[in-house]
Short mmCIF file of C-alpha atoms in Angstrom, two decimals:
data_model
loop_
_atom_site.label_atom_id
_atom_site.label_comp_id
_atom_site.label_asym_id
_atom_site.label_seq_id
_atom_site.Cartn_x
_atom_site.Cartn_y
_atom_site.Cartn_z
CA MET A 47 -7.20 -80.36 25.79
CA ALA A 48 -9.77 -79.71 28.52
CA GLY A 49 -7.89 -76.54 29.49
CA ASN A 50 -8.12 -75.25 25.93
CA MET A 51 -11.87 -75.91 25.85
CA ILE A 52 -12.34 -74.00 29.13
CA ALA A 53 -10.27 -71.11 27.76
CA ASP A 54 -12.39 -71.05 24.59
CA ASP A 55 -15.57 -71.01 26.65
CA ASN A 56 -14.29 -68.09 28.75
CA HIS A 57 -13.33 -66.22 25.57
CA ASP A 58 -16.82 -66.71 24.17
CA ILE A 59 -18.47 -65.56 27.41
CA GLU A 60 -16.35 -62.38 27.43
CA LYS A 61 -17.69 -61.45 24.01
CA GLY A 62 -21.23 -62.51 24.85
CA LEU A 63 -21.23 -65.58 22.61
CA ARG A 64 -23.10 -68.81 23.22
CA ARG A 65 -21.48 -72.17 22.58
CA THR A 66 -23.51 -75.16 21.43
CA ASP A 67 -22.39 -78.68 20.54
CA THR A 68 -21.69 -77.71 16.95
CA THR A 69 -21.01 -73.99 16.76
CA VAL A 70 -20.66 -70.63 18.51
CA THR A 71 -23.53 -68.18 18.14
CA MET A 72 -23.83 -64.44 18.81
CA PRO A 73 -27.13 -63.14 20.22
CA PRO A 74 -28.94 -60.80 17.77
CA GLU A 75 -28.81 -57.85 20.19
CA LEU A 76 -25.01 -58.15 20.53
CA PHE A 77 -24.55 -58.57 16.78
CA GLU A 78 -26.55 -55.40 16.12
CA LYS A 79 -24.56 -53.53 18.76
CA LEU A 80 -21.21 -54.46 17.19
CA TYR A 81 -22.15 -54.40 13.47
CA LEU A 82 -25.07 -51.91 13.41
CA SER A 83 -27.04 -54.27 11.17
CA PRO A 84 -29.81 -56.75 11.93
CA LYS A 85 -28.53 -60.30 12.33
CA VAL A 86 -29.77 -62.42 9.44
CA PRO A 87 -28.83 -65.96 8.37
CA HIS A 88 -25.66 -66.06 6.25
CA HIS A 89 -23.79 -68.79 4.47
CA GLY A 90 -20.15 -68.98 5.55
CA ASP A 91 -18.35 -67.73 8.64
CA TYR A 92 -16.98 -64.35 7.56
CA ASN A 93 -18.04 -62.66 10.81
CA ARG A 94 -15.76 -65.07 12.68
CA ARG A 95 -12.88 -65.08 10.20
CA PHE A 96 -12.49 -61.33 9.62
CA ALA A 97 -12.16 -58.35 11.94
CA ASN A 98 -15.21 -56.17 12.49
CA PRO A 99 -14.83 -53.18 10.11
CA THR A 100 -17.72 -51.12 11.52
CA ALA A 101 -15.62 -49.00 13.91
CA LEU A 102 -13.32 -47.98 11.04
CA GLY A 103 -16.17 -46.44 9.07
CA LEU A 104 -17.60 -44.83 12.19
CA MET A 105 -14.24 -43.22 12.91
CA GLY A 106 -14.18 -41.76 9.39
CA PHE A 107 -17.64 -40.31 10.02
CA VAL A 108 -16.71 -38.94 13.44
CA ILE A 109 -13.47 -37.18 12.47
CA SER A 110 -14.97 -35.66 9.31
CA THR A 111 -18.21 -34.59 10.98
CA PHE A 112 -16.51 -33.06 14.02
CA THR A 113 -14.22 -31.02 11.76
CA PHE A 114 -17.01 -30.02 9.39
CA SER A 115 -19.32 -28.97 12.24
CA MET A 116 -16.69 -26.87 14.00
CA VAL A 117 -15.95 -24.97 10.79
CA LEU A 118 -19.68 -24.38 10.30
CA LEU A 119 -19.88 -23.07 13.86
CA GLY A 120 -16.96 -20.76 13.18
CA TRP A 121 -15.02 -21.78 16.25
CA GLY A 122 -11.86 -19.76 16.69
CA GLY A 123 -12.71 -17.72 13.61
CA ALA A 124 -12.71 -20.79 11.34
CA SER A 125 -14.04 -20.14 7.83
CA GLY A 126 -13.82 -22.05 4.56
CA TYR A 127 -12.96 -25.69 3.91
CA GLY A 128 -9.79 -25.45 1.81
CA PRO A 129 -7.39 -26.29 4.68
CA VAL A 130 -9.51 -29.27 5.77
CA ALA A 131 -10.44 -30.59 2.31
CA GLY A 132 -9.00 -33.95 3.36
CA ILE A 133 -12.16 -34.72 5.36
CA PHE A 134 -14.15 -34.73 2.11
CA PHE A 135 -11.80 -36.91 0.07
CA PHE A 136 -9.73 -39.05 2.44
CA THR A 137 -10.71 -39.22 6.11
CA GLY A 138 -14.43 -39.73 5.56
CA PRO A 139 -14.86 -41.47 2.21
CA LEU A 140 -11.65 -43.51 2.23
CA LEU A 141 -12.37 -45.15 5.58
CA GLN A 142 -16.04 -45.58 4.74
CA VAL A 143 -15.42 -47.12 1.32
CA LEU A 144 -13.02 -49.62 2.90
CA THR A 145 -15.68 -50.39 5.50
CA LEU A 146 -18.33 -50.70 2.81
CA ILE A 147 -16.28 -53.31 0.95
CA PHE A 148 -15.69 -55.48 4.01
CA GLU A 149 -19.27 -55.13 5.25
CA TRP A 150 -20.40 -56.29 1.81
CA ILE A 151 -18.09 -59.30 2.01
CA MET A 152 -19.44 -60.14 5.45
CA GLY A 153 -23.03 -59.75 4.28
CA ASN A 154 -23.97 -56.86 6.56
CA PHE A 155 -26.43 -55.06 4.30
CA PHE A 156 -27.58 -52.00 6.23
CA ILE A 157 -24.24 -50.74 7.53
CA MET A 158 -22.80 -51.33 4.04
CA MET A 159 -25.49 -49.06 2.59
CA THR A 160 -24.97 -46.44 5.32
CA MET A 161 -21.22 -46.27 4.74
CA GLY A 162 -21.77 -45.93 1.00
CA LEU A 163 -24.27 -43.13 1.57
CA PHE A 164 -21.93 -41.06 3.73
CA ALA A 165 -18.91 -41.74 1.50
CA VAL A 166 -20.60 -40.27 -1.57
CA PHE A 167 -21.99 -37.37 0.49
CA TRP A 168 -18.50 -36.33 1.57
CA LEU A 169 -17.14 -36.68 -1.96
CA SER A 170 -19.97 -34.78 -3.65
CA PHE A 171 -20.23 -31.99 -1.08
CA GLY A 172 -16.44 -31.70 -0.98
CA LEU A 173 -16.33 -31.00 -4.71
CA ILE A 174 -18.64 -28.03 -4.18
CA GLN A 175 -16.33 -26.65 -1.49
CA LEU A 176 -13.05 -26.95 -3.42
CA PRO A 177 -12.00 -23.40 -4.32
CA THR A 178 -9.67 -24.64 -7.08
CA LEU A 179 -12.62 -25.91 -9.12
CA GLN A 180 -14.20 -22.44 -9.19
CA LEU A 181 -17.66 -23.89 -9.74
CA GLY A 182 -19.30 -20.50 -9.21
CA LEU A 183 -17.60 -18.83 -12.20
CA ALA A 184 -20.56 -19.63 -14.45
CA TYR A 185 -22.63 -17.33 -12.20
CA ALA A 186 -19.98 -14.59 -11.82
CA THR A 187 -20.83 -10.93 -12.18
CA SER A 188 -18.83 -7.76 -11.79
CA ALA A 189 -20.22 -7.39 -8.26
CA ASP A 190 -19.49 -11.04 -7.42
CA PRO A 191 -16.45 -12.25 -9.39
CA THR A 192 -16.57 -15.73 -7.80
CA GLY A 193 -20.30 -16.27 -8.36
CA THR A 194 -20.64 -17.98 -4.98
CA THR A 195 -23.31 -15.57 -3.72
CA ALA A 196 -25.42 -15.80 -6.88
CA PRO A 197 -29.04 -16.82 -6.20
CA ALA A 198 -29.02 -19.63 -8.78
CA TYR A 199 -25.75 -21.09 -7.46
CA ASN A 200 -26.93 -21.20 -3.85
CA THR A 201 -30.39 -22.46 -4.77
CA ASP A 202 -28.76 -25.38 -6.58
CA ILE A 203 -26.81 -26.31 -3.45
CA ALA A 204 -29.91 -25.91 -1.27
CA LEU A 205 -31.86 -28.33 -3.49
CA PHE A 206 -28.93 -30.75 -3.38
CA LEU A 207 -29.01 -30.67 0.43
CA ILE A 208 -32.78 -31.18 0.54
CA VAL A 209 -32.36 -34.39 -1.44
CA TRP A 210 -29.67 -35.50 1.00
CA GLY A 211 -31.94 -34.64 3.91
CA PHE A 212 -34.57 -37.02 2.57
CA ALA A 213 -31.91 -39.67 1.92
CA PHE A 214 -30.66 -39.47 5.52
CA PHE A 215 -34.24 -39.50 6.79
CA THR A 216 -34.94 -42.69 4.83
CA PHE A 217 -31.98 -44.37 6.52
CA PHE A 218 -33.11 -42.97 9.87
CA ILE A 219 -36.38 -44.89 9.50
CA PHE A 220 -34.48 -48.17 9.17
CA THR A 221 -32.20 -47.40 12.12
CA LEU A 222 -35.31 -47.59 14.29
CA LYS A 223 -34.88 -51.34 13.99
CA ILE A 224 -31.36 -51.24 15.48
CA ASN A 225 -30.67 -48.87 18.39
CA THR A 226 -31.39 -45.37 19.66
CA VAL A 227 -27.82 -44.06 19.31
CA PHE A 228 -27.57 -45.00 15.64
CA ALA A 229 -31.06 -43.62 14.99
CA THR A 230 -30.10 -40.34 16.67
CA ILE A 231 -27.03 -40.00 14.42
CA LEU A 232 -29.07 -40.42 11.23
CA GLY A 233 -31.90 -38.25 12.55
CA LEU A 234 -29.52 -35.40 13.36
CA ALA A 235 -27.76 -35.73 10.00
CA SER A 236 -31.12 -35.46 8.24
CA ALA A 237 -32.15 -32.41 10.27
CA ALA A 238 -28.76 -30.76 9.66
CA ALA A 239 -29.09 -31.23 5.89
CA PHE A 240 -32.47 -29.50 5.88
CA VAL A 241 -31.21 -26.65 8.10
CA LEU A 242 -28.14 -26.11 5.91
CA ALA A 243 -30.38 -26.13 2.84
CA GLY A 244 -32.28 -23.29 4.50
CA ALA A 245 -29.00 -21.42 4.97
CA TYR A 246 -28.24 -21.63 1.25
CA PHE A 247 -31.77 -20.51 0.36
CA LYS A 248 -31.24 -17.46 2.59
CA VAL A 249 -27.93 -16.67 0.88
CA ALA A 250 -29.76 -16.87 -2.44
CA ALA A 251 -32.31 -14.37 -1.06
CA GLY A 252 -29.55 -12.05 0.19
CA ASP A 253 -30.44 -12.57 3.86
CA PHE A 254 -26.92 -13.26 5.06
CA ALA A 255 -27.65 -12.74 8.77
CA THR A 256 -30.29 -15.47 8.85
CA ALA A 257 -28.10 -17.67 6.66
CA GLY A 258 -25.31 -17.37 9.21
CA ARG A 259 -27.61 -18.38 12.05
CA LEU A 260 -28.91 -21.37 10.10
CA GLN A 261 -25.36 -22.39 9.26
CA LYS A 262 -24.48 -22.44 12.94
CA GLY A 263 -27.68 -24.36 13.70
CA GLY A 264 -26.74 -27.00 11.15
CA GLY A 265 -23.22 -27.12 12.55
CA ALA A 266 -24.57 -27.64 16.07
CA LEU A 267 -26.75 -30.55 14.93
CA LEU A 268 -23.77 -32.17 13.20
CA PHE A 269 -21.56 -31.64 16.25
CA VAL A 270 -24.06 -33.53 18.42
CA ALA A 271 -24.27 -36.26 15.76
CA ALA A 272 -20.48 -36.57 15.89
CA VAL A 273 -20.59 -36.90 19.70
CA PHE A 274 -23.05 -39.78 19.38
CA GLY A 275 -20.88 -41.25 16.63
CA TRP A 276 -17.83 -41.17 18.88
CA TYR A 277 -19.84 -42.84 21.64
CA MET A 278 -20.93 -45.60 19.25
CA THR A 279 -17.36 -46.03 17.99
CA PHE A 280 -16.10 -46.39 21.56
CA ILE A 281 -18.74 -49.02 22.32
CA VAL A 282 -17.91 -51.09 19.23
CA MET A 283 -14.15 -50.88 19.89
CA ALA A 284 -14.61 -51.76 23.56
CA GLY A 285 -16.66 -54.81 22.59
CA GLU A 286 -14.05 -56.01 20.11
CA MET A 287 -11.22 -55.38 22.60
CA ARG A 288 -13.08 -57.47 25.23
CA ILE A 289 -13.44 -54.54 27.61
CA ALA A 290 -16.35 -55.35 29.88
CA LEU A 291 -18.40 -52.16 29.60
CA ARG A 292 -22.18 -52.18 29.60
CA LEU A 293 -22.79 -48.78 28.07
CA PRO A 294 -26.37 -48.33 26.83
CA VAL A 295 -27.23 -47.91 23.16
CA GLY A 296 -31.01 -48.10 23.52
CA ASP A 297 -31.60 -51.44 21.82
CA LEU A 298 -34.66 -51.22 19.56
CA SER A 299 -34.49 -54.69 18.03
CA ARG A 300 -36.58 -56.12 20.85
CA PHE A 301 -39.61 -54.26 19.50
CA TRP A 302 -39.34 -56.05 16.14
CA PRO A 303 -39.65 -59.69 15.03
CA ARG A 304 -36.40 -61.69 15.17
CA THR A 305 -34.27 -61.44 12.04
CA ASP A 306 -31.79 -64.26 12.74
CA VAL A 307 -34.10 -66.79 11.10
CA ASP A 308 -34.48 -67.86 7.49
CA LEU A 309 -36.78 -65.51 5.56
CA ALA A 310 -38.87 -68.38 4.19
CA ALA A 311 -39.29 -69.86 7.66
CA SER A 312 -40.31 -66.46 9.03
CA THR A 313 -42.93 -66.08 6.27
CA GLU A 314 -44.31 -69.55 6.94
CA ARG A 315 -44.60 -68.76 10.64
CA ARG A 316 -46.65 -65.63 9.93
CA ASP A 317 -48.90 -67.58 7.56
#
């Protein structure tokens, strides 16, 4: 019996947990590192009963974003998204929707919202890229039978990306409460959306040379975001696999009031 208790204590220490007389607690900074959400009081013990789904959604983001960015950069002569349409409908959104569901069950609000945001981005942007839908036909002319270079068509997409840029920027603001790596990912995604919107505006204006440069700029921003995403995925997986690595994420929670207290109690303390 004593041996089992010692083994449990060692297991807790490996994961960074603290054992008290009645329960096992996870420090807020470790929780935010593994779940990418502020630690808040929850009823139940879902975080102890179920596996951490965060790395699954991150992997969907990383694989899709790496692929998307390399096509935008035109590496190896890459052009068009038809052959890699799976990133828009399966790799990204499927893994992120599954993560969203389990994060919701576990009560992890912010990462649930983030996974939902990226899932619908991949799905909605993927529809625009599917050649079989022929969405540009309504703008087709004799000079442009597909309609994909029409000013109105490209302006529509540019406006769509501007809205997404503001959406990503909104989430970036809230990542400033978690860690620098996560904030960098959302910041780069926001910047990339605005840069790609500029590319579509230039296509609409007929300035294809500048549009090409902006496309590559957006692709470069997304490639760097994917690198940071892979780094964050590795850190979360290493933590869950009990690999003792102390890789930095730039914890930002220490600059904010503690969140692992009851909201009413926190309000009373401020009053």
